[in-house]
PDB file of N, CA and C in Angstrom:
ATOM      1  N   MET A  77     129.979 -15.329 108.383  1.00  0.00           N
ATOM      2  CA  MET A  77     131.259 -14.863 107.741  1.00  0.00           C
ATOM      3  C   MET A  77     130.794 -13.848 106.577  1.00  0.00           C
ATOM      4  N   LYS A  78     131.562 -12.743 106.530  1.00  0.00           N
ATOM      5  CA  LYS A  78     131.192 -11.891 105.402  1.00  0.00           C
ATOM      6  C   LYS A  78     132.090 -12.368 104.219  1.00  0.00           C
ATOM      7  N   LEU A  79     131.488 -12.051 102.995  1.00  0.00           N
ATOM      8  CA  LEU A  79     132.221 -12.250 101.846  1.00  0.00           C
ATOM      9  C   LEU A  79     132.181 -11.163 100.924  1.00  0.00           C
ATOM     10  N   LYS A  80     133.399 -10.781 100.743  1.00  0.00           N
ATOM     11  CA  LYS A  80     133.497  -9.606  99.933  1.00  0.00           C
ATOM     12  C   LYS A  80     133.521  -9.919  98.385  1.00  0.00           C
ATOM     13  N   ILE A  81     132.547  -9.259  97.656  1.00  0.00           N
ATOM     14  CA  ILE A  81     132.445  -9.612  96.227  1.00  0.00           C
ATOM     15  C   ILE A  81     132.681  -8.424  95.468  1.00  0.00           C
ATOM     16  N   CYS A  82     133.681  -8.416  94.505  1.00  0.00           N
ATOM     17  CA  CYS A  82     133.968  -7.326  93.765  1.00  0.00           C
ATOM     18  C   CYS A  82     133.824  -7.618  92.206  1.00  0.00           C
ATOM     19  N   TYR A  83     133.008  -6.889  91.584  1.00  0.00           N
ATOM     20  CA  TYR A  83     132.829  -7.290  90.112  1.00  0.00           C
ATOM     21  C   TYR A  83     133.702  -6.263  89.323  1.00  0.00           C
ATOM     22  N   THR A  84     134.686  -6.747  88.522  1.00  0.00           N
ATOM     23  CA  THR A  84     135.582  -5.821  87.963  1.00  0.00           C
ATOM     24  C   THR A  84     135.646  -5.903  86.495  1.00  0.00           C
ATOM     25  N   SER A  85     134.625  -6.527  85.705  1.00  0.00           N
ATOM     26  CA  SER A  85     134.848  -6.380  84.399  1.00  0.00           C
ATOM     27  C   SER A  85     133.358  -6.245  83.902  1.00  0.00           C
ATOM     28  N   ARG A  86     133.159  -5.698  82.706  1.00  0.00           N
ATOM     29  CA  ARG A  86     131.743  -5.560  82.075  1.00  0.00           C
ATOM     30  C   ARG A  86     131.113  -6.789  81.551  1.00  0.00           C
ATOM     31  N   VAL A  87     129.959  -7.042  81.885  1.00  0.00           N
ATOM     32  CA  VAL A  87     129.167  -8.167  81.247  1.00  0.00           C
ATOM     33  C   VAL A  87     128.493  -7.448  80.046  1.00  0.00           C
ATOM     34  N   ALA A  88     128.267  -8.135  78.884  1.00  0.00           N
ATOM     35  CA  ALA A  88     127.828  -7.411  77.760  1.00  0.00           C
ATOM     36  C   ALA A  88     126.658  -6.659  77.969  1.00  0.00           C
ATOM     37  N   HIS A  89     125.656  -7.139  78.720  1.00  0.00           N
ATOM     38  CA  HIS A  89     124.320  -6.402  79.026  1.00  0.00           C
ATOM     39  C   HIS A  89     124.353  -5.589  80.170  1.00  0.00           C
ATOM     40  N   ALA A  90     125.558  -5.379  80.812  1.00  0.00           N
ATOM     41  CA  ALA A  90     125.502  -4.757  82.115  1.00  0.00           C
ATOM     42  C   ALA A  90     125.424  -3.256  81.828  1.00  0.00           C
ATOM     43  N   THR A  91     124.843  -2.321  82.595  1.00  0.00           N
ATOM     44  CA  THR A  91     124.832  -0.952  82.434  1.00  0.00           C
ATOM     45  C   THR A  91     125.740  -0.297  83.526  1.00  0.00           C
ATOM     46  N   HIS A  92     126.330  -0.984  84.350  1.00  0.00           N
ATOM     47  CA  HIS A  92     127.231  -0.459  85.307  1.00  0.00           C
ATOM     48  C   HIS A  92     128.644  -1.298  85.218  1.00  0.00           C
ATOM     49  N   HIS A  93     129.635  -0.480  85.308  1.00  0.00           N
ATOM     50  CA  HIS A  93     130.930  -0.973  85.200  1.00  0.00           C
ATOM     51  C   HIS A  93     131.844  -0.453  86.301  1.00  0.00           C
ATOM     52  N   THR A  94     132.450  -1.422  86.952  1.00  0.00           N
ATOM     53  CA  THR A  94     133.469  -1.078  88.080  1.00  0.00           C
ATOM     54  C   THR A  94     134.872  -1.347  87.502  1.00  0.00           C
ATOM     55  N   PRO A  95     135.674  -0.419  87.489  1.00  0.00           N
ATOM     56  CA  PRO A  95     136.948  -0.600  86.913  1.00  0.00           C
ATOM     57  C   PRO A  95     137.850  -1.617  87.722  1.00  0.00           C
ATOM     58  N   ALA A  96     138.776  -2.426  87.179  1.00  0.00           N
ATOM     59  CA  ALA A  96     139.499  -3.345  87.879  1.00  0.00           C
ATOM     60  C   ALA A  96     140.467  -2.686  88.774  1.00  0.00           C
ATOM     61  N   PRO A  97     140.475  -3.316  90.015  1.00  0.00           N
ATOM     62  CA  PRO A  97     141.422  -2.700  90.966  1.00  0.00           C
ATOM     63  C   PRO A  97     142.779  -3.091  90.591  1.00  0.00           C
ATOM     64  N   SER A  98     143.694  -2.153  91.016  1.00  0.00           N
ATOM     65  CA  SER A  98     145.132  -2.405  90.589  1.00  0.00           C
ATOM     66  C   SER A  98     145.747  -3.428  91.592  1.00  0.00           C
ATOM     67  N   LYS A  99     145.178  -3.675  92.783  1.00  0.00           N
ATOM     68  CA  LYS A  99     145.687  -4.600  93.737  1.00  0.00           C
ATOM     69  C   LYS A  99     144.551  -5.468  94.223  1.00  0.00           C
ATOM     70  N   VAL A 100     144.840  -6.771  94.465  1.00  0.00           N
ATOM     71  CA  VAL A 100     143.988  -7.574  95.228  1.00  0.00           C
ATOM     72  C   VAL A 100     144.199  -7.582  96.649  1.00  0.00           C
ATOM     73  N   PRO A 101     143.125  -7.391  97.526  1.00  0.00           N
ATOM     74  CA  PRO A 101     143.153  -7.167  98.950  1.00  0.00           C
ATOM     75  C   PRO A 101     143.870  -8.416  99.435  1.00  0.00           C
ATOM     76  N   PRO A 102     144.712  -8.426 100.457  1.00  0.00           N
ATOM     77  CA  PRO A 102     145.423  -9.533 101.225  1.00  0.00           C
ATOM     78  C   PRO A 102     144.380 -10.636 101.510  1.00  0.00           C
ATOM     79  N   GLY A 103     144.703 -11.806 101.293  1.00  0.00           N
ATOM     80  CA  GLY A 103     143.777 -12.927 101.707  1.00  0.00           C
ATOM     81  C   GLY A 103     142.579 -13.181 100.543  1.00  0.00           C
ATOM     82  N   HIS A 104     142.804 -12.490  99.472  1.00  0.00           N
ATOM     83  CA  HIS A 104     141.748 -12.687  98.332  1.00  0.00           C
ATOM     84  C   HIS A 104     142.440 -13.111  97.214  1.00  0.00           C
ATOM     85  N   VAL A 105     141.693 -13.690  96.105  1.00  0.00           N
ATOM     86  CA  VAL A 105     142.160 -14.246  94.888  1.00  0.00           C
ATOM     87  C   VAL A 105     141.290 -13.746  93.934  1.00  0.00           C
ATOM     88  N   PRO A 106     141.840 -13.386  92.788  1.00  0.00           N
ATOM     89  CA  PRO A 106     140.995 -12.868  91.609  1.00  0.00           C
ATOM     90  C   PRO A 106     140.524 -14.111  90.819  1.00  0.00           C
ATOM     91  N   VAL A 107     139.377 -14.313  90.334  1.00  0.00           N
ATOM     92  CA  VAL A 107     138.867 -15.429  89.595  1.00  0.00           C
ATOM     93  C   VAL A 107     138.061 -14.908  88.348  1.00  0.00           C
ATOM     94  N   HIS A 108     138.272 -15.362  87.328  1.00  0.00           N
ATOM     95  CA  HIS A 108     137.481 -15.067  86.143  1.00  0.00           C
ATOM     96  C   HIS A 108     136.324 -16.164  85.855  1.00  0.00           C
ATOM     97  N   VAL A 109     135.029 -15.721  85.836  1.00  0.00           N
ATOM     98  CA  VAL A 109     133.995 -16.589  85.909  1.00  0.00           C
ATOM     99  C   VAL A 109     133.238 -16.440  84.565  1.00  0.00           C
ATOM    100  N   GLY A 110     132.771 -17.572  84.006  1.00  0.00           N
ATOM    101  CA  GLY A 110     131.881 -17.464  82.820  1.00  0.00           C
ATOM    102  C   GLY A 110     132.077 -18.719  81.934  1.00  0.00           C
ATOM    103  N   GLU A 111     130.987 -19.147  81.445  1.00  0.00           N
ATOM    104  CA  GLU A 111     131.107 -20.376  80.451  1.00  0.00           C
ATOM    105  C   GLU A 111     131.882 -19.997  79.307  1.00  0.00           C
ATOM    106  N   ALA A 112     132.275 -20.956  78.439  1.00  0.00           N
ATOM    107  CA  ALA A 112     133.073 -20.776  77.314  1.00  0.00           C
ATOM    108  C   ALA A 112     132.463 -19.730  76.327  1.00  0.00           C
ATOM    109  N   THR A 113     131.139 -19.686  76.457  1.00  0.00           N
ATOM    110  CA  THR A 113     130.410 -18.719  75.374  1.00  0.00           C
ATOM    111  C   THR A 113     130.249 -17.379  75.992  1.00  0.00           C
ATOM    112  N   GLU A 114     130.589 -17.305  77.257  1.00  0.00           N
ATOM    113  CA  GLU A 114     130.317 -15.991  77.940  1.00  0.00           C
ATOM    114  C   GLU A 114     131.616 -15.018  78.038  1.00  0.00           C
ATOM    115  N   GLN A 115     131.420 -13.799  78.214  1.00  0.00           N
ATOM    116  CA  GLN A 115     132.487 -12.868  78.500  1.00  0.00           C
ATOM    117  C   GLN A 115     132.816 -13.149  79.911  1.00  0.00           C
ATOM    118  N   PRO A 116     134.120 -13.551  80.221  1.00  0.00           N
ATOM    119  CA  PRO A 116     134.463 -13.815  81.694  1.00  0.00           C
ATOM    120  C   PRO A 116     134.321 -12.381  82.443  1.00  0.00           C
ATOM    121  N   GLN A 117     133.869 -12.630  83.745  1.00  0.00           N
ATOM    122  CA  GLN A 117     133.631 -11.603  84.602  1.00  0.00           C
ATOM    123  C   GLN A 117     134.704 -11.791  85.784  1.00  0.00           C
ATOM    124  N   ARG A 118     135.231 -10.714  86.180  1.00  0.00           N
ATOM    125  CA  ARG A 118     136.335 -11.008  87.330  1.00  0.00           C
ATOM    126  C   ARG A 118     135.646 -10.660  88.611  1.00  0.00           C
ATOM    127  N   PHE A 119     135.906 -11.603  89.449  1.00  0.00           N
ATOM    128  CA  PHE A 119     135.427 -11.496  90.920  1.00  0.00           C
ATOM    129  C   PHE A 119     136.711 -11.631  91.904  1.00  0.00           C
ATOM    130  N   THR A 120     136.649 -11.097  92.959  1.00  0.00           N
ATOM    131  CA  THR A 120     137.674 -11.230  93.927  1.00  0.00           C
ATOM    132  C   THR A 120     137.017 -11.983  95.111  1.00  0.00           C
ATOM    133  N   VAL A 121     137.542 -13.041  95.605  1.00  0.00           N
ATOM    134  CA  VAL A 121     136.884 -13.929  96.592  1.00  0.00           C
ATOM    135  C   VAL A 121     138.117 -14.151  97.500  1.00  0.00           C
ATOM    136  N   ARG A 122     137.515 -14.516  98.738  1.00  0.00           N
ATOM    137  CA  ARG A 122     138.501 -14.718  99.903  1.00  0.00           C
ATOM    138  C   ARG A 122     139.237 -16.126  99.538  1.00  0.00           C
ATOM    139  N   ALA A 123     140.560 -16.176  99.698  1.00  0.00           N
ATOM    140  CA  ALA A 123     141.273 -17.384  99.293  1.00  0.00           C
ATOM    141  C   ALA A 123     140.808 -18.745 100.136  1.00  0.00           C
ATOM    142  N   GLU A 124     140.264 -18.481 101.279  1.00  0.00           N
ATOM    143  CA  GLU A 124     139.737 -19.549 102.085  1.00  0.00           C
ATOM    144  C   GLU A 124     138.572 -20.242 101.473  1.00  0.00           C
ATOM    145  N   MET A 125     137.882 -19.460 100.511  1.00  0.00           N
ATOM    146  CA  MET A 125     136.658 -20.068  99.925  1.00  0.00           C
ATOM    147  C   MET A 125     137.009 -21.139  98.915  1.00  0.00           C
ATOM    148  N   LEU A 126     138.245 -21.192  98.433  1.00  0.00           N
ATOM    149  CA  LEU A 126     138.777 -22.010  97.450  1.00  0.00           C
ATOM    150  C   LEU A 126     138.851 -23.499  97.937  1.00  0.00           C
ATOM    151  N   ASN A 127     138.919 -23.646  99.327  1.00  0.00           N
ATOM    152  CA  ASN A 127     138.981 -25.016  99.955  1.00  0.00           C
ATOM    153  C   ASN A 127     137.632 -25.489 100.137  1.00  0.00           C
ATOM    154  N   ARG A 128     136.432 -24.855  99.956  1.00  0.00           N
ATOM    155  CA  ARG A 128     134.990 -25.357 100.067  1.00  0.00           C
ATOM    156  C   ARG A 128     134.892 -26.397  98.969  1.00  0.00           C
ATOM    157  N   PRO A 129     134.207 -27.504  99.232  1.00  0.00           N
ATOM    158  CA  PRO A 129     133.878 -28.479  98.307  1.00  0.00           C
ATOM    159  C   PRO A 129     133.284 -27.950  96.920  1.00  0.00           C
ATOM    160  N   ILE A 130     132.464 -27.039  96.914  1.00  0.00           N
ATOM    161  CA  ILE A 130     131.884 -26.520  95.653  1.00  0.00           C
ATOM    162  C   ILE A 130     132.971 -25.920  94.904  1.00  0.00           C
ATOM    163  N   PHE A 131     133.820 -25.224  95.405  1.00  0.00           N
ATOM    164  CA  PHE A 131     134.914 -24.429  94.603  1.00  0.00           C
ATOM    165  C   PHE A 131     135.897 -25.516  94.129  1.00  0.00           C
ATOM    166  N   VAL A 132     136.215 -26.535  94.928  1.00  0.00           N
ATOM    167  CA  VAL A 132     137.069 -27.585  94.467  1.00  0.00           C
ATOM    168  C   VAL A 132     136.413 -28.227  93.183  1.00  0.00           C
ATOM    169  N   GLY A 133     135.095 -28.591  93.489  1.00  0.00           N
ATOM    170  CA  GLY A 133     134.485 -29.236  92.185  1.00  0.00           C
ATOM    171  C   GLY A 133     134.463 -28.238  90.940  1.00  0.00           C
ATOM    172  N   LEU A 134     134.244 -27.048  91.097  1.00  0.00           N
ATOM    173  CA  LEU A 134     134.332 -26.107  89.973  1.00  0.00           C
ATOM    174  C   LEU A 134     135.627 -26.013  89.351  1.00  0.00           C
ATOM    175  N   LEU A 135     136.720 -25.887  90.210  1.00  0.00           N
ATOM    176  CA  LEU A 135     138.115 -25.977  89.611  1.00  0.00           C
ATOM    177  C   LEU A 135     138.446 -27.313  89.017  1.00  0.00           C
ATOM    178  N   GLU A 136     138.081 -28.323  89.645  1.00  0.00           N
ATOM    179  CA  GLU A 136     138.267 -29.635  88.850  1.00  0.00           C
ATOM    180  C   GLU A 136     137.687 -29.822  87.514  1.00  0.00           C
ATOM    181  N   ARG A 137     136.407 -29.277  87.605  1.00  0.00           N
ATOM    182  CA  ARG A 137     135.765 -29.360  86.352  1.00  0.00           C
ATOM    183  C   ARG A 137     136.277 -28.542  85.223  1.00  0.00           C
ATOM    184  N   THR A 138     136.785 -27.229  85.730  1.00  0.00           N
ATOM    185  CA  THR A 138     137.324 -26.347  84.696  1.00  0.00           C
ATOM    186  C   THR A 138     138.749 -26.901  84.226  1.00  0.00           C
ATOM    187  N   ALA A 139     139.478 -27.534  85.054  1.00  0.00           N
ATOM    188  CA  ALA A 139     140.729 -28.176  84.814  1.00  0.00           C
ATOM    189  C   ALA A 139     140.531 -29.267  83.735  1.00  0.00           C
ATOM    190  N   GLN A 140     139.475 -30.004  83.993  1.00  0.00           N
ATOM    191  CA  GLN A 140     139.214 -31.147  83.081  1.00  0.00           C
ATOM    192  C   GLN A 140     138.914 -30.577  81.657  1.00  0.00           C
ATOM    193  N   GLU A 141     138.190 -29.424  81.491  1.00  0.00           N
ATOM    194  CA  GLU A 141     137.807 -28.779  80.247  1.00  0.00           C
ATOM    195  C   GLU A 141     138.960 -28.028  79.750  1.00  0.00           C
ATOM    196  N   LEU A 142     139.716 -27.193  80.393  1.00  0.00           N
ATOM    197  CA  LEU A 142     140.815 -26.363  79.982  1.00  0.00           C
ATOM    198  C   LEU A 142     142.172 -26.795  80.198  1.00  0.00           C
ATOM    199  N   GLY A 143     142.365 -27.829  80.979  1.00  0.00           N
ATOM    200  CA  GLY A 143     143.655 -28.180  81.306  1.00  0.00           C
ATOM    201  C   GLY A 143     144.243 -27.385  82.229  1.00  0.00           C
ATOM    202  N   PHE A 144     145.622 -27.564  82.654  1.00  0.00           N
ATOM    203  CA  PHE A 144     146.288 -26.959  83.730  1.00  0.00           C
ATOM    204  C   PHE A 144     147.331 -25.875  83.154  1.00  0.00           C
ATOM    205  N   GLN A 145     147.274 -25.696  81.765  1.00  0.00           N
ATOM    206  CA  GLN A 145     148.288 -24.711  81.441  1.00  0.00           C
ATOM    207  C   GLN A 145     147.867 -23.325  81.304  1.00  0.00           C
ATOM    208  N   GLN A 146     146.702 -22.909  81.857  1.00  0.00           N
ATOM    209  CA  GLN A 146     146.291 -21.590  81.918  1.00  0.00           C
ATOM    210  C   GLN A 146     147.100 -20.746  82.749  1.00  0.00           C
ATOM    211  N   THR A 147     147.466 -19.546  82.320  1.00  0.00           N
ATOM    212  CA  THR A 147     148.166 -18.603  83.145  1.00  0.00           C
ATOM    213  C   THR A 147     147.283 -17.483  83.536  1.00  0.00           C
ATOM    214  N   GLY A 148     147.729 -16.723  84.567  1.00  0.00           N
ATOM    215  CA  GLY A 148     146.972 -15.614  85.013  1.00  0.00           C
ATOM    216  C   GLY A 148     145.956 -15.962  86.189  1.00  0.00           C
ATOM    217  N   ALA A 149     144.902 -15.239  86.175  1.00  0.00           N
ATOM    218  CA  ALA A 149     143.791 -15.396  87.212  1.00  0.00           C
ATOM    219  C   ALA A 149     143.143 -16.868  87.093  1.00  0.00           C
ATOM    220  N   LEU A 150     142.632 -17.511  88.165  1.00  0.00           N
ATOM    221  CA  LEU A 150     142.036 -18.617  88.101  1.00  0.00           C
ATOM    222  C   LEU A 150     140.680 -18.504  87.131  1.00  0.00           C
ATOM    223  N   ARG A 151     140.402 -19.410  86.312  1.00  0.00           N
ATOM    224  CA  ARG A 151     139.276 -19.351  85.573  1.00  0.00           C
ATOM    225  C   ARG A 151     138.309 -20.457  86.149  1.00  0.00           C
ATOM    226  N   ILE A 152     137.035 -20.053  86.237  1.00  0.00           N
ATOM    227  CA  ILE A 152     136.014 -21.115  86.630  1.00  0.00           C
ATOM    228  C   ILE A 152     134.768 -20.982  85.600  1.00  0.00           C
ATOM    229  N   LEU A 153     134.685 -22.188  85.051  1.00  0.00           N
ATOM    230  CA  LEU A 153     133.621 -22.267  83.896  1.00  0.00           C
ATOM    231  C   LEU A 153     132.226 -22.601  84.635  1.00  0.00           C
ATOM    232  N   CYS A 154     131.569 -21.567  84.713  1.00  0.00           N
ATOM    233  CA  CYS A 154     130.270 -21.433  85.385  1.00  0.00           C
ATOM    234  C   CYS A 154     129.512 -20.288  84.982  1.00  0.00           C
ATOM    235  N   THR A 155     128.091 -20.325  84.773  1.00  0.00           N
ATOM    236  CA  THR A 155     127.488 -18.983  84.424  1.00  0.00           C
ATOM    237  C   THR A 155     127.852 -18.069  85.532  1.00  0.00           C
ATOM    238  N   VAL A 156     127.796 -16.833  85.056  1.00  0.00           N
ATOM    239  CA  VAL A 156     128.149 -15.708  86.061  1.00  0.00           C
ATOM    240  C   VAL A 156     126.855 -15.535  87.030  1.00  0.00           C
ATOM    241  N   SER A 157     125.684 -15.734  86.474  1.00  0.00           N
ATOM    242  CA  SER A 157     124.456 -15.682  87.297  1.00  0.00           C
ATOM    243  C   SER A 157     124.454 -16.722  88.473  1.00  0.00           C
ATOM    244  N   LEU A 158     124.849 -17.862  88.069  1.00  0.00           N
ATOM    245  CA  LEU A 158     125.044 -18.973  89.162  1.00  0.00           C
ATOM    246  C   LEU A 158     126.034 -18.823  90.078  1.00  0.00           C
ATOM    247  N   PHE A 159     127.227 -18.404  89.624  1.00  0.00           N
ATOM    248  CA  PHE A 159     128.421 -18.056  90.581  1.00  0.00           C
ATOM    249  C   PHE A 159     127.960 -16.929  91.509  1.00  0.00           C
ATOM    250  N   GLN A 160     127.110 -15.819  90.955  1.00  0.00           N
ATOM    251  CA  GLN A 160     126.729 -14.805  91.860  1.00  0.00           C
ATOM    252  C   GLN A 160     125.725 -15.354  93.019  1.00  0.00           C
ATOM    253  N   ARG A 161     124.794 -16.162  92.482  1.00  0.00           N
ATOM    254  CA  ARG A 161     123.957 -16.872  93.500  1.00  0.00           C
ATOM    255  C   ARG A 161     124.708 -17.798  94.517  1.00  0.00           C
ATOM    256  N   LEU A 162     125.746 -18.537  94.020  1.00  0.00           N
ATOM    257  CA  LEU A 162     126.635 -19.288  95.065  1.00  0.00           C
ATOM    258  C   LEU A 162     127.330 -18.383  96.069  1.00  0.00           C
ATOM    259  N   LEU A 163     127.899 -17.213  95.577  1.00  0.00           N
ATOM    260  CA  LEU A 163     128.557 -16.363  96.585  1.00  0.00           C
ATOM    261  C   LEU A 163     127.462 -15.754  97.569  1.00  0.00           C
ATOM    262  N   LEU A 164     126.408 -15.548  97.068  1.00  0.00           N
ATOM    263  CA  LEU A 164     125.257 -15.092  97.987  1.00  0.00           C
ATOM    264  C   LEU A 164     124.921 -15.990  99.008  1.00  0.00           C
ATOM    265  N   ALA A 165     124.804 -17.402  98.528  1.00  0.00           N
ATOM    266  CA  ALA A 165     124.424 -18.439  99.408  1.00  0.00           C
ATOM    267  C   ALA A 165     125.533 -18.558 100.461  1.00  0.00           C
ATOM    268  N   LEU A 166     126.756 -18.627  99.991  1.00  0.00           N
ATOM    269  CA  LEU A 166     127.919 -18.789 100.956  1.00  0.00           C
ATOM    270  C   LEU A 166     128.076 -17.735 102.039  1.00  0.00           C
ATOM    271  N   SER A 167     127.872 -16.473 101.517  1.00  0.00           N
ATOM    272  CA  SER A 167     128.009 -15.266 102.348  1.00  0.00           C
ATOM    273  C   SER A 167     126.903 -15.162 103.399  1.00  0.00           C
ATOM    274  N   SER A 168     125.806 -15.964 102.985  1.00  0.00           N
ATOM    275  CA  SER A 168     124.577 -15.891 103.959  1.00  0.00           C
ATOM    276  C   SER A 168     124.724 -17.033 104.986  1.00  0.00           C
ATOM    277  N   GLY A 169     125.848 -17.814 105.032  1.00  0.00           N
ATOM    278  CA  GLY A 169     126.075 -18.755 105.925  1.00  0.00           C
ATOM    279  C   GLY A 169     125.693 -20.231 105.474  1.00  0.00           C
ATOM    280  N   GLY A 170     125.082 -20.214 104.217  1.00  0.00           N
ATOM    281  CA  GLY A 170     124.795 -21.536 103.715  1.00  0.00           C
ATOM    282  C   GLY A 170     126.083 -22.235 103.232  1.00  0.00           C
ATOM    283  N   ASP A 171     125.821 -23.429 102.680  1.00  0.00           N
ATOM    284  CA  ASP A 171     126.940 -24.260 102.045  1.00  0.00           C
ATOM    285  C   ASP A 171     126.864 -24.232 100.498  1.00  0.00           C
ATOM    286  N   GLY A 172     125.803 -23.585 100.029  1.00  0.00           N
ATOM    287  CA  GLY A 172     125.665 -23.535  98.579  1.00  0.00           C
ATOM    288  C   GLY A 172     125.222 -24.727  97.857  1.00  0.00           C
ATOM    289  N   GLY A 173     124.664 -25.722  98.678  1.00  0.00           N
ATOM    290  CA  GLY A 173     124.245 -27.023  98.145  1.00  0.00           C
ATOM    291  C   GLY A 173     123.284 -27.048  97.222  1.00  0.00           C
ATOM    292  N   ALA A 174     122.082 -26.221  97.153  1.00  0.00           N
ATOM    293  CA  ALA A 174     121.262 -26.047  96.301  1.00  0.00           C
ATOM    294  C   ALA A 174     121.812 -25.356  94.986  1.00  0.00           C
ATOM    295  N   VAL A 175     122.638 -24.451  95.088  1.00  0.00           N
ATOM    296  CA  VAL A 175     123.190 -23.806  93.825  1.00  0.00           C
ATOM    297  C   VAL A 175     124.258 -24.885  93.141  1.00  0.00           C
ATOM    298  N   ALA A 176     124.924 -25.600  93.959  1.00  0.00           N
ATOM    299  CA  ALA A 176     125.787 -26.543  93.543  1.00  0.00           C
ATOM    300  C   ALA A 176     125.112 -27.725  92.804  1.00  0.00           C
ATOM    301  N   ALA A 177     124.009 -28.100  93.367  1.00  0.00           N
ATOM    302  CA  ALA A 177     123.223 -29.114  92.552  1.00  0.00           C
ATOM    303  C   ALA A 177     122.634 -28.551  91.156  1.00  0.00           C
ATOM    304  N   GLU A 178     122.383 -27.322  91.156  1.00  0.00           N
ATOM    305  CA  GLU A 178     122.017 -26.714  89.859  1.00  0.00           C
ATOM    306  C   GLU A 178     123.324 -26.707  88.873  1.00  0.00           C
ATOM    307  N   ILE A 179     124.379 -26.240  89.511  1.00  0.00           N
ATOM    308  CA  ILE A 179     125.577 -26.196  88.572  1.00  0.00           C
ATOM    309  C   ILE A 179     126.009 -27.371  88.021  1.00  0.00           C
ATOM    310  N   PHE A 180     126.050 -28.533  88.856  1.00  0.00           N
ATOM    311  CA  PHE A 180     126.467 -29.776  88.371  1.00  0.00           C
ATOM    312  C   PHE A 180     125.296 -30.741  87.815  1.00  0.00           C
ATOM    313  N   SER A 181     124.110 -30.182  87.868  1.00  0.00           N
ATOM    314  CA  SER A 181     123.066 -31.200  87.434  1.00  0.00           C
ATOM    315  C   SER A 181     123.242 -31.695  85.833  1.00  0.00           C
ATOM    316  N   GLY A 182     123.779 -30.884  85.056  1.00  0.00           N
ATOM    317  CA  GLY A 182     123.904 -31.329  83.683  1.00  0.00           C
ATOM    318  C   GLY A 182     125.025 -32.454  83.557  1.00  0.00           C
ATOM    319  N   GLU A 183     125.990 -32.451  84.495  1.00  0.00           N
ATOM    320  CA  GLU A 183     126.965 -33.334  84.505  1.00  0.00           C
ATOM    321  C   GLU A 183     126.467 -34.802  84.817  1.00  0.00           C
ATOM    322  N   VAL A 184     125.617 -34.625  85.947  1.00  0.00           N
ATOM    323  CA  VAL A 184     125.033 -35.974  86.324  1.00  0.00           C
ATOM    324  C   VAL A 184     124.169 -36.621  85.436  1.00  0.00           C
ATOM    325  N   GLN A 185     123.356 -35.876  84.696  1.00  0.00           N
ATOM    326  CA  GLN A 185     122.453 -36.233  83.811  1.00  0.00           C
ATOM    327  C   GLN A 185     123.239 -36.788  82.529  1.00  0.00           C
ATOM    328  N   ALA A 186     124.371 -36.165  82.225  1.00  0.00           N
ATOM    329  CA  ALA A 186     125.091 -36.605  81.050  1.00  0.00           C
ATOM    330  C   ALA A 186     125.733 -37.954  81.386  1.00  0.00           C
ATOM    331  N   ASN A 187     126.123 -38.277  82.693  1.00  0.00           N
ATOM    332  CA  ASN A 187     126.954 -39.359  82.916  1.00  0.00           C
ATOM    333  C   ASN A 187     126.050 -40.662  83.028  1.00  0.00           C
TER     334      ASN A 187
END
């Protein structure tokens, strides 16, 4: 399965900027990714990806921390670099398990 990844906002240290598209392609959803201390970066992912267990977990974790009152694009609390690695793993046909373990490892240790 091919995964289309669009980077549409600037990360503070990035040297390349792609302007935000005016329209999201059919079947895709914009998500803003970044930890609370990071400048969020906008990604466009296939809507079907949101049903994968790793995305469900990320969205549930974000809802616990931010609540459900957020408006606009979906927000995912995850470092941009880990999210990029997750998308790469998923687009390569993997399940993202290794990246998921890294994303959620702090929560397991904290509990």
